[in-house]
XYZ file of C-alpha atoms in Angstrom:
526
model
C 4.677 42.537 15.593
C 6.089 39.015 15.251
C 7.825 37.011 12.580
C 8.227 33.493 11.228
C 9.963 31.805 8.329
C 6.590 30.573 7.054
C 2.991 31.497 7.798
C 0.424 28.840 6.835
C -3.096 30.261 6.530
C -5.923 27.794 7.047
C -6.168 25.095 9.702
C -7.973 22.435 7.692
C -6.258 19.089 7.329
C -4.065 20.176 4.393
C -2.905 23.334 6.155
C -2.113 21.365 9.299
C -0.253 18.684 7.367
C 1.772 21.325 5.527
C 2.645 23.121 8.765
C 3.570 19.881 10.542
C 5.954 18.812 7.778
C 7.565 22.246 7.696
C 8.099 22.253 11.459
C 9.622 18.772 11.308
C 11.936 19.994 8.562
C 13.204 22.639 10.958
C 11.256 25.569 9.504
C 9.927 28.157 11.978
C 6.197 28.048 11.170
C 3.054 29.788 12.415
C -0.388 28.470 11.418
C -3.269 30.967 11.310
C -6.878 29.754 11.619
C -9.928 32.044 11.633
C -12.137 29.679 13.621
C -11.717 29.022 17.332
C -10.382 25.543 16.610
C -8.534 23.759 13.826
C -9.836 21.061 11.511
C -12.058 22.861 9.030
C -14.466 20.489 7.320
C -12.585 17.535 8.819
C -13.574 18.731 12.323
C -15.670 17.003 14.920
C -17.645 19.540 16.966
C -19.812 19.673 20.086
C -23.531 20.416 19.771
C -26.845 19.112 21.155
C -24.883 17.362 23.907
C -23.131 15.197 21.299
C -20.080 15.122 18.999
C -20.746 15.495 15.265
C -18.456 15.324 12.243
C -18.715 18.427 10.078
C -18.506 16.268 6.970
C -18.167 12.571 6.301
C -16.305 10.422 8.834
C -14.817 7.795 6.491
C -11.156 8.117 5.520
C -9.751 6.101 2.660
C -7.136 7.886 0.558
C -5.237 9.445 3.471
C -4.642 5.931 4.796
C -2.981 4.985 1.511
C -0.498 7.850 1.904
C 2.647 7.991 4.091
C 1.419 10.978 6.121
C 0.121 9.138 9.192
C 3.419 7.341 9.720
C 5.691 10.247 8.768
C 3.993 12.616 11.215
C 3.735 9.942 13.951
C 0.018 10.630 14.276
C -0.659 7.388 16.159
C 1.737 8.642 18.845
C -0.371 11.784 19.133
C -3.689 9.989 19.572
C -4.893 8.946 16.116
C -6.450 5.489 16.002
C -8.488 4.089 13.134
C -11.437 1.752 13.432
C -12.402 -0.427 10.489
C -15.964 -1.430 9.723
C -16.778 -4.936 8.518
C -18.044 -3.633 5.169
C -16.975 -0.565 3.249
C -20.478 0.643 2.402
C -24.006 -0.454 1.588
C -25.434 0.643 -1.749
C -29.177 1.254 -1.448
C -31.651 3.087 -3.659
C -34.678 5.347 -3.565
C -36.597 2.766 -5.574
C -36.076 0.293 -2.663
C -34.611 -2.354 -4.962
C -32.155 -4.897 -3.551
C -29.137 -3.254 -1.911
C -25.642 -4.570 -2.412
C -22.510 -4.319 -0.291
C -18.939 -3.250 -1.033
C -16.291 -4.949 1.090
C -12.569 -4.371 1.044
C -12.398 -8.092 0.331
C -13.119 -8.710 -3.360
C -14.428 -12.241 -2.900
C -16.937 -11.110 -0.262
C -18.167 -8.397 -2.603
C -18.569 -10.840 -5.485
C -20.355 -13.378 -3.275
C -22.860 -10.727 -2.225
C -23.424 -9.634 -5.813
C -23.999 -13.260 -6.810
C -26.949 -13.295 -4.411
C -28.471 -9.914 -5.311
C -27.262 -9.022 -8.842
C -25.944 -12.262 -10.358
C -26.003 -10.938 -13.919
C -23.494 -8.213 -12.939
C -20.809 -10.426 -11.394
C -18.887 -10.980 -14.624
C -18.982 -7.274 -15.340
C -17.589 -6.518 -11.875
C -14.739 -8.968 -12.479
C -13.939 -7.341 -15.818
C -14.105 -3.945 -14.161
C -11.622 -4.962 -11.455
C -9.256 -6.480 -13.994
C -9.067 -3.137 -15.788
C -9.527 -0.695 -12.896
C -7.203 -2.076 -10.215
C -3.938 -1.334 -12.105
C -5.191 2.179 -12.874
C -6.186 2.777 -9.259
C -2.822 1.552 -7.957
C -0.979 3.828 -10.363
C -3.199 6.793 -9.499
C -2.536 6.290 -5.768
C 1.204 6.023 -6.391
C 1.189 9.214 -8.451
C -0.835 11.016 -5.785
C 1.864 10.201 -3.228
C 4.605 11.463 -5.574
C 5.980 15.003 -5.587
C 4.455 16.381 -8.809
C 6.892 16.913 -11.658
C 7.160 15.506 -15.152
C 10.269 13.571 -14.155
C 8.859 12.083 -10.939
C 5.577 11.086 -12.584
C 7.371 9.474 -15.513
C 9.761 7.657 -13.164
C 6.908 6.286 -11.062
C 5.046 5.115 -14.157
C 8.195 3.387 -15.404
C 8.631 1.662 -12.044
C 5.177 0.227 -12.618
C 6.319 -0.760 -16.129
C 3.612 1.492 -17.482
C 0.878 -0.780 -16.111
C -2.399 1.117 -16.145
C -0.890 4.291 -17.646
C -2.601 4.249 -21.051
C -5.958 3.449 -19.468
C -5.465 6.145 -16.817
C -4.942 8.744 -19.547
C -7.867 7.437 -21.561
C -10.235 7.297 -18.596
C -9.232 10.771 -17.422
C -10.580 12.181 -20.703
C -13.756 10.086 -20.676
C -16.925 10.410 -18.626
C -17.667 8.255 -15.615
C -20.945 7.076 -17.155
C -19.228 6.019 -20.376
C -16.661 3.903 -18.528
C -18.990 2.296 -16.002
C -21.587 1.486 -18.677
C -18.923 -0.557 -20.434
C -18.897 -2.995 -17.501
C -22.388 -2.830 -15.979
C -25.781 -3.160 -17.650
C -27.725 -2.472 -14.442
C -27.742 1.122 -13.208
C -27.783 -0.108 -9.610
C -24.114 -1.031 -10.105
C -23.307 2.293 -11.759
C -24.989 4.885 -9.579
C -23.312 4.329 -6.173
C -19.857 5.341 -7.411
C -21.469 8.178 -9.379
C -23.028 9.300 -6.095
C -19.672 9.641 -4.336
C -17.829 10.862 -7.454
C -19.290 13.290 -10.012
C -22.347 14.005 -7.866
C -20.162 15.125 -4.960
C -18.150 17.211 -7.447
C -21.358 18.829 -8.688
C -21.016 17.380 -12.185
C -23.237 15.211 -14.343
C -21.740 11.721 -14.848
C -21.775 12.214 -18.626
C -19.310 15.100 -18.294
C -15.995 14.426 -20.096
C -13.131 14.378 -17.623
C -15.057 12.667 -14.813
C -13.801 9.215 -15.785
C -11.434 8.836 -12.838
C -14.528 8.553 -10.647
C -14.912 5.073 -12.097
C -12.053 4.036 -9.792
C -14.313 4.469 -6.767
C -14.919 0.760 -6.216
C -11.342 -0.251 -7.035
C -9.747 2.072 -4.470
C -11.919 0.560 -1.744
C -10.504 -2.854 -2.578
C -6.919 -1.589 -2.506
C -7.141 0.334 0.741
C -9.552 -0.362 3.567
C -11.818 2.462 4.703
C -11.198 3.607 8.266
C -12.795 5.927 10.809
C -10.750 7.915 13.317
C -11.851 6.881 16.784
C -13.617 9.812 18.375
C -14.601 11.326 15.045
C -13.007 12.712 11.907
C -11.481 15.549 13.917
C -9.117 13.109 15.612
C -7.017 13.278 12.438
C -6.653 17.049 12.563
C -6.303 17.158 16.356
C -3.406 14.701 16.248
C -1.805 16.620 13.352
C -2.006 19.814 15.398
C -0.213 18.120 18.305
C 2.405 16.740 15.914
C 2.974 20.261 14.587
C 3.237 21.829 18.032
C 5.522 19.045 19.261
C 7.915 19.981 16.461
C 7.966 23.598 17.627
C 5.143 25.045 15.523
C 2.722 27.705 16.727
C -1.065 27.619 16.148
C -3.105 30.804 16.351
C -6.857 30.216 16.300
C -9.375 33.037 16.195
C -7.080 35.018 13.870
C -8.083 36.131 10.410
C -5.776 37.334 7.645
C -6.761 40.715 6.256
C -4.186 40.877 3.472
C -0.691 39.854 2.448
C 2.081 42.433 2.364
C 4.036 42.559 -0.891
C 7.192 44.541 -1.540
C 9.116 44.546 -4.818
C 7.004 41.632 -6.061
C 7.734 39.438 -3.040
C 5.895 38.485 0.134
C 7.007 40.426 3.190
C 4.297 39.544 5.692
C 0.617 39.186 6.528
C -1.667 41.645 8.253
C -4.302 40.189 10.570
C -7.780 41.655 11.037
C -6.770 43.045 14.458
C -3.978 45.024 12.814
C -1.082 42.810 13.889
C 1.590 42.218 11.269
C 3.553 38.984 11.083
C 6.754 39.458 9.134
C 7.521 36.562 6.832
C 8.926 35.959 3.393
C 6.780 32.876 2.787
C 3.016 32.364 3.000
C 1.181 29.124 2.242
C -2.531 29.728 1.664
C -4.370 26.491 2.433
C -7.757 27.926 1.526
C -9.803 29.153 -1.461
C -7.336 30.593 -4.041
C -9.913 32.984 -5.456
C -10.356 34.679 -2.107
C -6.575 34.903 -1.743
C -6.161 36.688 -5.077
C -9.319 38.811 -4.856
C -9.276 39.853 -1.199
C -5.716 39.602 0.080
C -3.660 41.216 -2.669
C -3.645 44.955 -3.212
C -1.539 46.185 -6.098
C -0.565 43.114 -8.080
C 3.113 42.660 -8.984
C 3.627 42.958 -12.738
C 4.740 39.365 -13.304
C 1.698 38.046 -11.397
C -0.979 40.089 -13.157
C -1.948 37.411 -15.666
C -2.403 34.795 -12.945
C -4.285 37.106 -10.581
C -6.559 38.428 -13.346
C -7.410 34.844 -14.300
C -8.543 34.064 -10.765
C -10.425 37.311 -10.318
C -12.435 36.667 -13.482
C -13.464 33.159 -12.503
C -17.100 32.885 -11.350
C -17.855 31.822 -7.780
C -19.633 28.451 -7.823
C -22.379 27.716 -5.322
C -22.279 25.014 -2.700
C -24.866 22.246 -2.967
C -24.254 19.940 0.006
C -26.081 19.901 3.325
C -25.989 17.719 6.398
C -28.387 16.838 9.194
C -27.017 15.713 12.556
C -29.333 14.177 15.108
C -29.377 12.532 18.513
C -31.342 9.263 18.466
C -33.441 7.909 21.306
C -32.896 4.445 19.873
C -31.605 2.859 16.689
C -33.883 2.690 13.634
C -34.303 -0.371 11.439
C -33.692 0.176 7.707
C -36.139 -1.456 5.334
C -33.237 -3.406 3.875
C -31.988 -4.525 7.298
C -33.194 -8.128 7.256
C -32.147 -8.567 3.630
C -28.611 -7.450 4.495
C -28.384 -9.735 7.513
C -29.687 -12.734 5.570
C -27.505 -12.201 2.504
C -24.326 -11.159 4.323
C -24.028 -13.518 7.288
C -25.542 -11.245 9.914
C -23.843 -8.002 8.810
C -25.089 -5.074 10.899
C -26.925 -2.823 8.396
C -26.063 0.240 10.496
C -22.347 -0.449 10.907
C -21.127 1.413 7.805
C -22.190 4.212 5.485
C -25.228 3.606 3.307
C -25.239 5.391 -0.050
C -28.765 6.199 -1.219
C -28.633 6.688 -4.983
C -31.316 8.016 -7.317
C -31.993 6.453 -10.708
C -30.214 7.960 -13.745
C -33.434 9.734 -14.733
C -33.874 11.157 -11.213
C -30.250 12.320 -11.331
C -30.922 14.202 -14.572
C -33.855 15.926 -12.874
C -31.661 16.807 -9.889
C -29.115 18.545 -12.133
C -31.924 20.423 -13.916
C -33.489 21.608 -10.639
C -30.303 22.803 -8.919
C -29.687 25.928 -11.056
C -33.351 26.841 -10.518
C -32.772 26.952 -6.757
C -34.757 23.780 -6.160
C -33.766 20.641 -4.266
C -34.018 17.297 -6.035
C -37.151 15.270 -5.353
C -34.949 12.245 -4.686
C -31.554 13.640 -3.691
C -28.399 11.604 -3.322
C -27.926 10.824 0.369
C -25.283 9.329 2.658
C -26.686 7.780 5.810
C -24.422 6.996 8.713
C -24.755 6.272 12.419
C -21.087 6.719 13.364
C -21.688 5.789 16.991
C -22.451 2.181 15.988
C -18.884 1.269 14.930
C -17.399 3.845 17.352
C -19.128 3.877 20.731
C -16.958 6.784 21.886
C -19.307 8.944 19.794
C -22.344 8.019 21.872
C -23.654 10.816 24.069
C -22.861 10.792 27.783
C -26.228 9.098 28.358
C -25.491 6.418 25.755
C -27.557 7.743 22.838
C -26.523 7.186 19.239
C -26.051 9.943 16.638
C -27.253 10.169 13.046
C -25.401 11.732 10.130
C -27.478 12.405 7.012
C -25.696 14.105 4.114
C -27.871 15.453 1.311
C -26.695 16.639 -2.117
C -28.349 18.916 -4.691
C -29.240 21.470 -2.007
C -28.298 24.779 -3.734
C -26.962 27.789 -1.865
C -29.458 30.048 -3.672
C -32.510 28.020 -2.751
C -35.846 29.553 -3.669
C -37.122 31.500 -0.664
C -33.804 31.250 1.189
C -32.634 28.767 3.780
C -33.803 30.525 6.934
C -37.422 29.421 6.630
C -37.011 26.473 4.283
C -39.015 23.322 4.915
C -36.469 21.266 2.973
C -34.499 19.878 5.939
C -37.712 18.520 7.428
C -38.489 16.878 4.063
C -35.068 15.182 4.032
C -35.846 13.684 7.404
C -39.173 12.499 6.015
C -37.321 10.796 3.136
C -34.958 9.182 5.642
C -37.950 8.086 7.705
C -39.566 6.517 4.627
C -36.426 4.393 4.175
C -36.591 3.138 7.733
C -38.936 0.295 8.563
C -39.545 1.372 12.141
C -40.710 4.991 12.250
C -37.261 6.522 12.202
C -38.347 10.114 12.857
C -39.945 9.100 16.151
C -36.527 7.985 17.306
C -34.994 11.458 16.823
C -34.603 13.407 20.031
C -32.903 16.537 18.675
C -31.445 17.564 15.343
C -29.622 20.380 13.579
C -28.885 21.190 9.951
C -25.823 22.510 8.105
C -26.798 24.102 4.784
C -24.515 25.822 2.236
C -25.359 29.088 4.018
C -24.130 27.624 7.318
C -20.907 26.465 5.707
C -20.356 29.985 4.375
C -21.042 31.654 7.720
C -19.205 29.193 9.948
C -16.342 27.983 7.716
C -15.715 30.946 5.390
C -16.698 28.857 2.367
C -17.720 31.474 -0.213
C -21.364 30.769 -1.136
C -20.986 27.456 0.684
C -18.684 26.079 -2.006
C -15.574 23.950 -1.463
C -13.007 24.525 -4.220
C -11.774 21.280 -5.746
C -8.842 20.560 -8.029
C -10.157 19.567 -11.447
C -7.194 19.804 -13.809
C -6.457 16.867 -16.124
C -3.593 14.404 -15.479
C -1.780 15.748 -18.536
C -1.973 19.295 -17.180
C -0.623 18.008 -13.883
C 2.168 16.127 -15.671
C 3.290 19.245 -17.568
C 2.763 21.611 -14.622
C 0.125 23.815 -16.219
C -1.625 26.117 -13.742
C 1.512 25.817 -11.645
C -0.121 27.405 -8.595
C -2.438 24.360 -8.497
C -0.151 21.611 -9.777
C 3.192 22.807 -8.345
C 1.857 24.947 -5.441
C 4.011 27.959 -6.422
C 2.372 31.208 -7.518
C 3.787 34.041 -9.624
C 4.207 36.118 -6.476
C 7.569 35.328 -4.901
C 7.012 33.650 -1.544
C 3.277 32.923 -1.993
C 2.283 29.266 -2.253
C -1.024 27.397 -2.362
C -2.239 24.196 -0.762
C -5.644 22.738 0.051
C -8.501 21.110 -1.834
C -8.151 23.396 -4.867
C -4.645 22.090 -5.556
C -3.409 18.699 -6.710
C -4.616 16.004 -6.009
C -7.914 17.570 -4.912
C -10.758 17.393 -2.420
C -11.446 14.729 0.165
C -9.397 13.657 3.158
C -6.058 13.040 1.444
C -3.486 15.450 2.911
C -0.996 15.046 0.071
C -1.499 18.637 -1.067
C -0.213 19.792 2.319
C 2.729 17.378 2.261
C 3.725 18.321 -1.284
C 3.474 22.057 -0.616
C 5.669 21.699 2.486
C 8.478 20.092 0.500
C 8.216 22.702 -2.275
C 8.435 25.497 0.297
C 11.292 23.842 2.201
C 13.374 23.490 -0.977
C 12.712 27.130 -1.887
C 13.832 28.328 1.556
C 17.022 26.255 1.391
C 17.751 27.593 -2.084
C 17.192 31.152 -0.911
C 19.499 30.620 2.072
C 22.243 29.174 -0.145
C 21.957 32.150 -2.475
C 22.226 34.606 0.416
C 25.305 32.856 1.843
C 27.018 32.874 -1.547
C 26.794 36.639 -1.834
């Protein structure tokens, strides 16, 4: 039996960030991770004689936050590489691609060559979207409370506030259609916004996805050298350097509750860690359904709410491959000619379907079928980062595919779908791409469930409105504090949501630290 002031459960990037802040604040903290290593979906893992990122390797929002500096992550090995362009926007219909740069003028110059009739719309979009995006980033980095949000908005003199509230209630398609008449300018940010969230772009409340282009102009996209896992590896070292303890290969069986308050956690091997504070940086539904026995009276309403919520299905898959040599995209020469020799393989390429194909994809998913033309993200991360080449100098391919339902017809074990995705990728290459693949592997929603404890392959994501966040509704998600004394939440399901951001972990750490100090003051006063 052991003890700690705080036990953080879940070694993804938010759990690690939370634990590292707590340790630096002088809180005795143990982090529990079920897998043999930390990082979760931000990991970089070894397989096929190569290093592969579990999910996407680009980091944007976390670089706009103070976390990297506050945790001294550069000191512990984190180094970011920046690609010349942010991303290439290409399409299944093989129409002209266009390029997003961090530099606005470069982006506009490229659009003038490929989509000249959309340049004015892009300028109007930036005029409206940039103030909203700046405010949204500032609010994301702010400890959530009505007072702090209002104060930050006032510091900005309210710039962007009314539009932020209006856009948050609108749909992404409605907003983007106001600026662009060509769907080729609309679909790329839909592809990395509502599509990634599993929602149709016409869904009310998806409007903040329209900020996708603007945020890339505010903050430059970066890639951790050595893979996405360099972020979590350096955070782990920062945590341990501050006195924290990491336990990998340990799984929480349940939390121990006495008189309505947390008193410890029981691990699957029977060990009990005594603690009065637990931060669950994982799926809240599993916490409330699987970890809690008899629910304290004051927490019954909250727990019942979570237990009644349906379990969504995951719909993202990823192919990793070792390449004998680099392929040549069909748009390669066009990109080089239009963009002063830009390497077409040096950044992520978003492959978007048409709006009609997207409608079909959403109709097929609940039937257990994969879209004919799925949204794809193509990346060869070893081009901008040669440390990711294999020991023999081979490059690696990352191919993310959406609309791949967990409950696929016939099951995943014998599915021919992954081979079809490679065929689609090959059709987009102008030089027999599949012949350049030496070995490959696939991660389906079933793999994510089995290997990362993601129930039905689904990643929970915070989806509450800005007004709900402002007023602290669903406080376990917006304020990180549950109705069970000593139990807190962090992770992708809490504010500000999914993606590599880390602010959920930082915010939760400060909430927990204040609660511990308040508890200590109360004890001393007695």
